[in-house]
Coordinates of C-alpha atoms in Angstrom, one line a residue:
Chain A
X1 CA 8.1 43.0 6.7
X2 CA 11.4 44.6 5.7
X3 CA 10.7 47.6 8.0
X4 CA 10.4 45.3 11.0
X5 CA 13.6 43.4 10.1
X6 CA 15.4 46.8 9.8
X7 CA 13.9 47.8 13.2
X8 CA 15.1 44.6 14.8
X9 CA 18.6 45.0 13.3
X10 CA 18.8 48.6 14.5
X11 CA 17.7 47.6 18.0
X12 CA 20.4 45.0 18.1
X13 CA 22.9 47.7 17.1
X14 CA 21.6 50.2 19.6
X15 CA 22.0 47.7 22.4
X16 CA 25.4 46.7 21.3
X17 CA 26.6 50.3 21.9
X18 CA 26.0 49.9 25.6
X19 CA 28.7 47.3 26.2
X20 CA 29.5 48.4 29.7
X21 CA 25.9 48.1 30.7
X22 CA 25.9 44.5 29.3
X23 CA 29.0 43.6 31.3
X24 CA 27.6 45.1 34.5
X25 CA 24.3 43.3 33.9
X26 CA 26.0 40.0 33.4
X27 CA 28.0 40.5 36.6
X28 CA 24.8 41.2 38.5
X29 CA 23.0 38.2 37.0
X30 CA 25.9 36.0 38.0
X31 CA 26.2 37.3 41.6
X32 CA 22.4 36.9 42.1
X33 CA 22.7 33.5 40.6
X34 CA 25.2 32.5 43.3
X35 CA 22.9 33.8 46.1
X36 CA 19.8 32.1 44.7
X37 CA 21.7 28.8 44.0
X38 CA 23.1 28.7 47.5
X39 CA 19.7 29.4 49.1
X40 CA 18.0 26.7 47.1
X41 CA 20.8 24.2 47.7
X42 CA 20.7 24.7 51.4
X43 CA 16.9 24.3 51.3
X44 CA 17.3 21.0 49.4
X45 CA 20.0 19.8 51.8
X46 CA 17.7 20.5 54.8
X47 CA 14.8 18.8 53.0
X48 CA 17.0 15.7 52.6
X49 CA 18.3 15.7 49.0
X50 CA 15.3 16.7 46.7
X51 CA 12.3 19.0 46.7
X52 CA 9.4 18.6 44.2
X53 CA 11.4 16.4 41.9
X54 CA 14.5 18.7 41.8
X55 CA 17.8 17.2 42.9
X56 CA 20.5 19.6 44.1
X57 CA 22.1 19.7 40.7
X58 CA 18.8 20.1 38.9
X59 CA 17.8 23.0 41.2
X60 CA 21.1 24.7 40.5
X61 CA 20.6 24.2 36.8
X62 CA 17.1 25.7 37.1
X63 CA 18.7 28.8 38.9
X64 CA 21.5 29.3 36.4
X65 CA 19.3 28.9 33.3
X66 CA 16.9 31.4 34.9
X67 CA 19.7 33.9 35.5
X68 CA 21.0 33.4 32.0
X69 CA 17.6 33.9 30.4
X70 CA 16.5 36.8 32.6
X71 CA 17.9 39.5 30.3
X72 CA 17.3 37.9 26.9
X73 CA 13.7 37.1 27.9
X74 CA 13.2 40.7 29.0
X75 CA 11.8 39.7 32.4
X76 CA 12.3 43.2 33.7
X77 CA 10.6 44.9 30.8
X78 CA 10.9 48.6 30.0
X79 CA 8.6 51.6 30.2
X80 CA 9.7 53.2 26.9
X81 CA 6.2 53.4 25.4
X82 CA 4.7 54.8 28.6
X83 CA 7.4 57.5 28.8
X84 CA 6.9 58.4 25.2
X85 CA 3.1 58.8 25.9
X86 CA 4.1 61.0 28.8
X87 CA 6.4 63.2 26.8
X88 CA 4.2 63.2 23.8
X89 CA 6.8 61.5 21.6
X90 CA 4.2 58.9 20.9
X91 CA 3.0 61.3 18.2
X92 CA 6.2 60.4 16.2
X93 CA 5.5 56.6 16.6
X94 CA 2.0 57.0 15.5
X95 CA 2.9 59.1 12.4
X96 CA 5.1 56.3 11.1
X97 CA 3.7 53.9 8.5
X98 CA 4.1 50.8 10.6
X99 CA 2.1 48.9 13.1
X100 CA 2.8 50.2 16.6
X101 CA 2.8 46.9 18.3
X102 CA 4.9 45.1 15.6
X103 CA 7.5 47.9 15.5
X104 CA 8.1 47.7 19.3
X105 CA 8.0 43.9 19.1
X106 CA 10.6 43.8 16.4
X107 CA 12.8 46.1 18.4
X108 CA 12.4 43.9 21.4
X109 CA 13.4 40.8 19.5
X110 CA 16.5 42.6 18.3
X111 CA 17.3 43.5 21.9
X112 CA 16.9 39.9 23.0
X113 CA 19.1 38.6 20.2
X114 CA 21.9 40.9 21.4
X115 CA 21.4 40.0 25.0
X116 CA 21.8 36.3 24.4
X117 CA 25.6 36.1 24.4
X118 CA 26.8 38.9 26.7
X119 CA 24.0 38.5 29.3
X120 CA 23.2 34.8 28.9
X121 CA 26.6 33.2 28.7
X122 CA 28.4 34.5 31.8
X123 CA 25.9 33.2 34.4
X124 CA 26.0 29.8 32.6
X125 CA 29.8 29.7 32.8
X126 CA 29.8 30.7 36.4
X127 CA 27.2 28.0 37.1
X128 CA 29.1 25.4 35.3
X129 CA 32.3 26.2 37.3
X130 CA 30.6 26.6 40.7
X131 CA 27.8 24.1 41.0
X132 CA 27.9 22.3 37.7
X133 CA 25.0 22.1 35.3
X134 CA 22.7 19.2 34.4
X135 CA 22.1 19.7 30.7
X136 CA 20.7 17.3 28.2
X137 CA 23.0 15.5 25.8
X138 CA 20.7 15.3 22.7
X139 CA 20.0 18.2 20.3
X140 CA 16.2 18.1 20.6
X141 CA 15.8 20.1 23.9
X142 CA 18.0 22.8 22.5
X143 CA 16.1 23.2 19.2
X144 CA 12.7 23.2 20.9
X145 CA 14.3 25.4 23.6
X146 CA 15.1 28.0 21.0
X147 CA 11.6 28.1 19.7
X148 CA 10.3 28.3 23.3
X149 CA 12.7 31.2 24.1
X150 CA 11.5 33.2 21.1
X151 CA 7.9 32.6 22.2
X152 CA 8.8 33.6 25.8
X153 CA 10.6 36.8 24.6
X154 CA 7.4 37.6 22.7
X155 CA 5.1 36.8 25.6
X156 CA 7.2 39.0 28.0
X157 CA 7.2 41.8 25.5
X158 CA 3.4 41.6 25.0
X159 CA 2.8 41.4 28.8
X160 CA 4.8 44.6 29.5
X161 CA 3.5 46.3 26.4
X162 CA 0.0 45.8 27.7
X163 CA 0.9 47.5 31.0
X164 CA 2.7 50.3 29.0
X165 CA -0.5 50.7 26.9
X166 CA -2.5 51.5 30.1
X167 CA -0.8 54.9 29.8
X168 CA -3.2 55.7 27.0
X169 CA -5.9 55.8 29.7
X170 CA -4.1 56.7 32.9
X171 CA -1.3 59.2 33.5
X172 CA 0.8 57.1 35.8
X173 CA 1.3 53.3 35.3
X174 CA 3.7 52.7 38.2
X175 CA 1.1 51.0 40.4
X176 CA 0.1 48.6 37.6
X177 CA 3.7 48.0 36.9
X178 CA 4.6 47.0 40.4
X179 CA 1.6 44.7 40.7
X180 CA 2.5 43.0 37.4
X181 CA 6.1 42.6 38.4
X182 CA 5.2 40.9 41.7
X183 CA 2.6 38.6 40.2
X184 CA 4.8 37.8 37.2
X185 CA 8.0 37.1 39.3
X186 CA 6.1 34.6 41.4
X187 CA 3.9 32.9 38.8
X188 CA 6.5 32.7 36.0
X189 CA 8.6 30.4 38.2
X190 CA 11.4 33.0 38.6
X191 CA 11.6 32.7 42.4
X192 CA 11.0 29.0 42.8
X193 CA 9.9 26.4 40.2
X194 CA 6.1 26.5 39.8
X195 CA 5.9 22.8 40.6
X196 CA 7.0 23.6 44.1
X197 CA 3.8 25.6 44.6
X198 CA 0.9 24.2 46.7
X199 CA -1.7 22.6 44.4
X200 CA -4.2 25.5 44.3
X201 CA -1.4 28.0 43.4
X202 CA 0.0 25.7 40.8
X203 CA -3.5 25.4 39.2
X204 CA -3.9 29.1 39.3
X205 CA -0.4 29.8 37.8
X206 CA -1.1 27.3 35.0
X207 CA -4.3 29.3 34.1
X208 CA -2.1 32.3 33.4
X209 CA 0.5 33.0 30.7
X210 CA 3.2 33.6 33.3
X211 CA 4.8 30.1 33.4
X212 CA 5.1 30.3 29.6
X213 CA 7.3 33.3 30.1
X214 CA 10.1 31.6 32.0
X215 CA 9.4 28.2 33.5
X216 CA 8.6 26.6 30.1
X217 CA 11.9 27.5 28.3
X218 CA 13.9 26.7 31.3
X219 CA 12.3 23.2 31.7
X220 CA 12.6 22.5 28.0
X221 CA 16.3 23.5 27.9
X222 CA 17.1 21.5 31.1
X223 CA 15.5 18.5 29.5
X224 CA 13.0 18.1 32.3
X225 CA 10.3 17.3 29.9
X226 CA 10.3 14.7 27.1
X227 CA 9.7 15.5 23.5
X228 CA 5.9 15.3 23.4
X229 CA 5.5 17.1 26.6
X230 CA 7.8 19.9 25.5
X231 CA 5.9 20.3 22.2
X232 CA 2.7 20.6 24.1
X233 CA 4.2 23.3 26.4
X234 CA 5.4 25.2 23.3
X235 CA 1.8 24.9 22.0
X236 CA 0.5 26.4 25.2
X237 CA 3.0 29.3 24.7
X238 CA 1.7 30.0 21.2
X239 CA -1.8 29.9 22.5
X240 CA -1.0 32.6 25.0
X241 CA 0.8 34.5 22.4
X242 CA -2.4 34.6 20.3
X243 CA -4.5 35.7 23.3
X244 CA -2.1 38.4 24.4
X245 CA -1.7 39.7 20.8
X246 CA -5.5 40.1 20.5
X247 CA -5.7 41.9 23.9
X248 CA -2.8 44.2 22.9
X249 CA -4.2 45.0 19.5
X250 CA -7.6 45.8 21.0
X251 CA -5.9 48.1 23.5
X252 CA -3.9 49.9 20.8
X253 CA -7.1 50.3 18.7
X254 CA -9.3 51.7 21.4
X255 CA -6.5 53.4 23.3
X256 CA -5.1 55.4 20.4
X257 CA -8.6 56.8 19.8
X258 CA -8.8 58.3 23.2
X259 CA -5.1 59.2 23.5
X260 CA -4.4 62.8 24.0
X261 CA -0.9 63.5 22.7
X262 CA 0.8 65.7 25.3
X263 CA 2.7 68.9 24.5
X264 CA 2.8 71.3 21.7
Chain B
X1 CA -8.8 68.3 -5.7
X2 CA -7.6 69.9 -2.5
X3 CA -4.8 68.1 -0.7
X4 CA -6.1 69.2 2.7
X5 CA -9.8 69.7 3.4
X6 CA -10.9 70.7 6.8
X7 CA -14.6 71.2 7.5
X8 CA -16.1 72.5 10.8
X9 CA -13.3 70.8 12.7
X10 CA -13.5 71.0 16.5
X11 CA -11.6 69.4 19.3
X12 CA -12.2 69.8 23.0
X13 CA -10.3 68.4 25.9
X14 CA -11.5 67.5 29.3
X15 CA -9.4 69.1 32.0
X16 CA -9.7 68.3 35.7
X17 CA -9.5 71.4 37.8
X18 CA -9.5 71.4 41.6
X19 CA -12.7 72.6 43.2
X20 CA -12.2 72.8 46.9
X21 CA -9.7 70.7 48.8
X22 CA -10.5 67.2 47.6
X23 CA -13.1 67.6 44.9
X24 CA -12.2 67.9 41.3
X25 CA -14.3 69.3 38.5
X26 CA -14.3 68.3 34.9
X27 CA -14.0 71.3 32.6
X28 CA -14.2 71.2 28.8
X29 CA -11.5 73.3 27.0
X30 CA -12.2 74.1 23.4
X31 CA -8.8 74.0 21.6
X32 CA -10.2 74.2 18.1
X33 CA -13.7 75.4 17.4
X34 CA -15.2 74.7 14.1
X35 CA -12.4 75.6 11.6
X36 CA -12.7 75.4 7.9
X37 CA -10.0 75.6 5.3
X38 CA -8.6 73.9 2.2
X39 CA -5.1 73.7 0.8
X40 CA -4.4 73.0 -2.9
X41 CA -1.5 70.9 -4.1
X42 CA 1.7 72.9 -4.4
X43 CA 0.6 75.6 -2.0
X44 CA 2.9 76.8 0.8
X45 CA 0.8 77.8 3.8
X46 CA 1.9 79.3 7.1
X47 CA -0.3 78.4 10.0
X48 CA 0.3 80.9 12.7
X49 CA -1.1 82.0 16.0
X50 CA -0.1 82.6 19.6
X51 CA 0.9 79.8 22.0
X52 CA -2.2 77.8 22.9
X53 CA -4.2 79.1 19.9
X54 CA -4.8 75.6 18.6
X55 CA -2.0 75.2 16.0
X56 CA -0.6 71.9 17.3
X57 CA -4.0 70.5 18.0
X58 CA -4.9 71.0 14.3
X59 CA -1.6 69.5 13.1
X60 CA -2.2 66.4 15.3
X61 CA -5.7 66.0 13.8
X62 CA -4.3 66.4 10.2
X63 CA -1.7 63.7 10.8
X64 CA -4.2 61.3 12.4
X65 CA -2.7 61.2 15.9
X66 CA -5.6 63.0 17.5
X67 CA -9.2 62.2 17.0
X68 CA -11.4 65.2 16.2
X69 CA -14.4 65.9 18.6
X70 CA -16.4 66.8 15.5
X71 CA -16.0 67.9 11.9
X72 CA -14.3 66.3 8.9
X73 CA -10.7 66.1 7.8
X74 CA -9.4 64.8 4.6
X75 CA -5.6 64.8 3.9
X76 CA -4.3 63.4 0.5
X77 CA -7.7 61.7 0.1
X78 CA -7.4 59.9 3.4
X79 CA -9.4 60.1 6.6
X80 CA -6.3 60.6 8.9
X81 CA -7.3 58.6 12.1
X82 CA -8.5 55.3 10.6
X83 CA -6.1 55.5 7.6
X84 CA -3.1 56.8 9.6
X85 CA -0.6 54.3 8.2
X86 CA -1.5 54.8 4.6
X87 CA -1.5 58.5 5.1
X88 CA 2.0 58.3 6.6
X89 CA 3.3 57.1 3.3
X90 CA 2.0 60.2 1.5
X91 CA 3.0 62.9 4.0
X92 CA 6.2 63.9 5.8
X93 CA 6.0 65.3 9.3
X94 CA 8.5 67.4 11.2
X95 CA 7.8 68.0 14.8
X96 CA 10.4 70.7 15.7
X97 CA 10.5 69.6 19.4
X98 CA 10.4 65.9 18.8
X99 CA 12.7 63.5 16.9
X100 CA 11.9 60.8 14.4
X101 CA 15.5 59.7 14.2
X102 CA 17.0 56.9 16.3
X103 CA 18.6 58.7 19.2
X104 CA 21.5 56.3 19.9
X105 CA 22.4 55.4 16.3
X106 CA 24.6 57.2 13.8
X107 CA 22.4 59.6 11.7
X108 CA 22.9 57.6 8.6
X109 CA 21.4 54.5 10.2
X110 CA 18.0 56.1 10.5
X111 CA 17.4 56.3 6.7
X112 CA 17.5 52.6 5.8
X113 CA 14.8 52.0 8.5
X114 CA 12.7 54.9 7.2
X115 CA 13.1 53.7 3.6
X116 CA 11.9 50.2 4.6
X117 CA 9.0 51.7 6.5
X118 CA 7.9 53.6 3.4
X119 CA 8.3 50.3 1.4
X120 CA 11.0 51.9 -0.8
X121 CA 13.5 49.6 -2.4
X122 CA 17.2 50.4 -1.9
X123 CA 17.5 51.5 -5.5
X124 CA 14.7 54.0 -4.7
X125 CA 15.6 55.5 -1.4
X126 CA 19.4 55.4 -1.6
X127 CA 19.8 58.0 -4.5
X128 CA 17.1 60.2 -2.9
X129 CA 19.0 60.0 0.4
X130 CA 22.2 61.0 -1.4
X131 CA 20.5 63.9 -2.9
X132 CA 19.0 65.1 0.4
X133 CA 22.3 64.6 2.2
X134 CA 24.0 66.6 -0.4
X135 CA 21.5 69.5 -0.4
X136 CA 21.3 69.7 3.4
X137 CA 25.1 69.2 4.0
X138 CA 24.6 66.2 6.2
X139 CA 27.9 64.7 5.0
X140 CA 30.2 65.6 7.8
X141 CA 28.0 64.3 10.6
X142 CA 26.3 61.3 9.0
X143 CA 28.3 58.9 11.2
X144 CA 27.7 60.9 14.4
X145 CA 25.1 59.4 16.8
X146 CA 21.9 61.5 16.7
X147 CA 22.2 62.3 20.4
X148 CA 25.5 64.1 19.8
X149 CA 24.2 66.3 17.0
X150 CA 23.7 70.0 17.5
X151 CA 20.1 71.2 17.2
X152 CA 20.8 72.7 13.7
X153 CA 22.4 69.5 12.5
X154 CA 19.6 67.4 13.9
X155 CA 16.9 69.5 12.3
X156 CA 18.5 69.1 8.9
X157 CA 18.5 65.4 9.5
X158 CA 14.8 65.5 10.6
X159 CA 13.8 67.4 7.4
X160 CA 15.7 64.9 5.3
X161 CA 14.0 62.1 7.1
X162 CA 10.5 63.6 6.5
X163 CA 11.3 64.1 2.8
X164 CA 12.9 60.8 2.0
X165 CA 9.8 59.2 0.5
X166 CA 9.1 62.3 -1.6
X167 CA 5.8 63.1 0.2
X168 CA 3.1 65.1 -1.5
X169 CA 2.6 67.1 1.6
X170 CA 5.1 68.1 4.3
X171 CA 3.8 69.3 7.6
X172 CA 6.3 71.2 9.8
X173 CA 5.4 72.1 13.3
X174 CA 7.9 74.8 14.4
X175 CA 10.7 73.6 12.1
X176 CA 13.0 76.6 12.9
X177 CA 12.5 76.8 16.6
X178 CA 15.9 77.3 18.4
X179 CA 17.9 77.4 15.2
X180 CA 20.5 80.2 14.5
X181 CA 20.1 82.6 11.5
X182 CA 22.3 80.6 9.2
X183 CA 20.6 77.3 9.9
X184 CA 17.2 78.8 9.6
X185 CA 18.1 80.3 6.2
X186 CA 19.5 77.0 4.9
X187 CA 16.4 75.2 5.9
X188 CA 14.1 77.8 4.3
X189 CA 16.2 77.7 1.1
X190 CA 16.0 74.0 1.0
X191 CA 12.2 73.8 1.6
X192 CA 11.5 76.5 -1.0
X193 CA 13.6 74.7 -3.6
X194 CA 11.9 71.4 -2.7
X195 CA 8.5 73.0 -3.3
X196 CA 9.5 74.6 -6.6
X197 CA 11.1 71.6 -8.0
X198 CA 8.7 68.8 -6.9
X199 CA 5.5 70.7 -6.3
X200 CA 5.5 69.6 -2.7
X201 CA 2.8 71.2 -0.6
X202 CA 4.0 72.8 2.6
X203 CA 2.1 73.6 5.8
X204 CA 4.1 75.0 8.6
X205 CA 3.5 76.5 11.9
X206 CA 6.0 79.0 13.2
X207 CA 6.6 81.9 15.5
X208 CA 9.2 83.4 13.1
X209 CA 7.9 86.0 10.7
X210 CA 10.8 85.5 8.3
X211 CA 9.8 81.8 7.8
X212 CA 6.5 83.0 6.6
X213 CA 7.9 85.7 4.4
X214 CA 10.4 83.5 2.8
X215 CA 8.3 80.4 2.3
X216 CA 4.6 81.1 2.3
X217 CA 2.3 82.8 -0.1
X218 CA -0.7 82.2 2.1
X219 CA -1.2 82.6 5.8
X220 CA -3.8 81.1 8.1
X221 CA -4.1 82.8 11.4
X222 CA -5.7 80.9 14.2
X223 CA -6.7 82.6 17.4
X224 CA -8.5 81.0 20.3
X225 CA -9.4 78.0 18.2
X226 CA -10.9 79.8 15.2
X227 CA -9.4 80.9 11.9
X228 CA -9.0 84.7 12.2
X229 CA -7.5 85.4 8.8
X230 CA -6.9 83.4 5.6
X231 CA -5.1 85.1 2.8
X232 CA -1.8 86.5 1.6
X233 CA 0.8 87.8 4.0
X234 CA 0.7 91.3 2.6
X235 CA -3.0 91.4 3.3
X236 CA -2.4 90.4 6.9
X237 CA 0.0 93.2 7.4
X238 CA -2.6 95.6 6.0
X239 CA -5.5 94.2 8.0
X240 CA -3.4 94.3 11.2
X241 CA -1.9 97.7 10.4
X242 CA 1.5 96.5 11.2
X243 CA 4.2 99.0 11.8
X244 CA 7.9 98.7 11.1
X245 CA 10.4 100.2 13.5
X246 CA 13.7 101.9 12.6
X247 CA 16.3 102.2 15.3
X248 CA 19.1 104.7 14.6
X249 CA 22.3 105.5 16.5
X250 CA 23.3 109.1 16.0
X251 CA 26.9 110.4 15.8
X252 CA 26.1 113.1 18.3
X253 CA 23.4 113.1 21.0
X254 CA 20.0 114.7 20.4
X255 CA 17.9 115.0 23.5
X256 CA 14.6 116.2 22.0
X257 CA 12.4 114.3 19.6
X258 CA 11.0 117.6 18.4
X259 CA 14.2 118.3 16.5
X260 CA 13.3 115.8 13.9
X261 CA 10.6 116.8 11.4
X262 CA 9.2 113.4 10.8
X263 CA 6.8 112.9 7.9
X264 CA 3.1 111.9 8.5
X265 CA 2.8 108.2 9.4
X266 CA 6.1 108.1 11.4
X267 CA 6.1 108.4 15.1
X268 CA 9.1 108.9 17.4
X269 CA 9.0 106.2 20.0
X270 CA 11.9 106.5 22.4
X271 CA 15.3 108.0 23.2
X272 CA 17.9 105.8 24.8
X273 CA 21.7 105.9 25.6
X274 CA 21.8 109.6 26.5
X275 CA 20.3 110.8 23.2
X276 CA 22.3 108.5 20.9
X277 CA 19.7 105.8 20.2
X278 CA 16.3 106.8 18.8
X279 CA 13.5 104.5 17.6
X280 CA 10.9 105.6 15.1
X281 CA 8.0 103.5 14.1
X282 CA 6.3 104.0 10.7
X283 CA 3.5 102.7 8.5
X284 CA 5.1 100.7 5.7
X285 CA 2.1 101.4 3.4
X286 CA 2.6 105.1 3.5
X287 CA 6.3 105.6 4.0
X288 CA 9.4 103.9 2.8
X289 CA 12.4 103.3 5.1
X290 CA 14.4 105.7 2.9
X291 CA 12.0 108.6 3.4
X292 CA 12.1 108.1 7.2
X293 CA 15.9 107.9 7.2
X294 CA 16.2 111.0 5.1
X295 CA 14.0 112.9 7.5
X296 CA 16.3 111.8 10.4
X297 CA 19.6 112.5 8.6
X298 CA 18.5 116.0 7.7
X299 CA 18.5 116.8 11.5
X300 CA 21.4 114.7 12.7
X301 CA 24.2 112.5 11.4
X302 CA 23.2 108.8 11.5
X303 CA 26.0 106.4 12.5
X304 CA 24.1 103.2 12.5
X305 CA 20.6 101.9 11.9
X306 CA 18.5 98.7 12.0
X307 CA 15.0 97.9 10.9
X308 CA 12.6 95.7 12.8
X309 CA 9.8 93.9 11.1
X310 CA 6.5 93.3 13.0
X311 CA 6.5 89.9 14.7
X312 CA 3.7 87.5 14.3
X313 CA 2.5 87.7 17.9
X314 CA 2.2 91.4 17.5
X315 CA 0.3 91.1 14.2
X316 CA -2.1 88.6 15.6
X317 CA -2.6 90.7 18.7
X318 CA -3.3 93.7 16.5
X319 CA -5.6 91.8 14.3
X320 CA -7.5 90.5 17.2
X321 CA -7.5 93.6 19.2
X322 CA -9.1 95.4 16.2
X323 CA -11.5 92.7 15.4
X324 CA -12.8 92.5 19.0
X325 CA -13.3 96.1 19.4

């Protein structure tokens, strides 16, 4: 366990060395937040004050929480593992006395922990100043929200890791990556809340882990769901966590047997 | 009990090659073809061969990152692929062209992580780290991020990382590649001392003859996927009939090779620089360098000289050339 803790810590430190990148990222998240918020707000005004149970203020809160969580949750993922397979550096990862998935997971949690403040806070501050935020007043949603965020970070990690692991079988994962990004962006509730979907798409989305990757923590943090409902949603997150973990471990197990380490 | 046991080990790769404009054909390439060898604890073995001979493929199978097509491998009593993590605690691996350090962290930050990975307590890895840092002179660049280290500095860091957990076996794949003479020598001295003091088994691949001469009592030559030679280095030189080359610069030009009365076993090779530079090859089993030099100096005044050892590629080529004929 200590190895994974050290890995998480080191990853936190690694990311903290790239402060300029963090500032640039926070700026971008805030600007895109302004664009998304103004689009949603004008849609809500046209619709006559509310869409799918979201008032103007609630919709703005949904946008700003999404923009704030974007980086910590790792919604854009990274292709580190796939590029290490390509370069053959995967040999180094595999000759370490740690579990491959767990070591990458620990490092992603360290990254997320670093991203919370520099990437998460600026969009929230901009949101509070520009549109105002509708946040709950009791501590419950924040506590459960924290658990939900950790689960969502892990789910996003495992989703992208599975796509990366395809590089054990195919040389180029870009196609799979693009497909995954499109599907995930839509079904996670990043573009619009999943409850705005037509019934059939909403049912489909709920049969996938994607809403658990963003919509769930955003809804819990915004206080849209009551205690029991929030707990059930976190339960669903953990269920998906178990499912993805099994898939990923199977992929590592069978993939590393047929992996050809590139290079001399 | 041997520390490495390899029995009839083979690995083939499927390579797609184009056959016509759109069709592709599957072709099997045999990188390693039924090799056998064992290494006893405490041995220092050089694993040599030309590029593409199957060295790295063997190393990958020994460390468990590549599944053999057939045959059996046992390293430190483990079956490398299924027991890869347990094996990793017993062996140290240095891939000369890859890094096991954390690229964007100061060098010293990699060792606590490695210590934890090997389940060593702070009281256990810290003194060992100090000892390694001391012997390898890591002190002045411990707080430099790995990405800013020179190749020589990084390699010292890599070797220290591979040895942190006092492995029984250290596998080094091209550890001296790209290093300057001084860095190479430092690394060799260190590895040699490590083996003498702790009985660490060394297996290294290299293209540098001096690595082998300085470190290894035993050489395995792999060529085209099979073991071509297994024995002491001196034996290899004998089998391959390697020649040394003496290059002399004369004080005054000599334009004809016939002026030198060279002893049997020495052959005049070339004249360069308008008769100033001459090279003479000789058989080290029959002649000493001093005899050759004496023969040359009796005909002309020698201003400067250098001796060239046979390189590994050359030896392997010789060995294979003679075996195939």
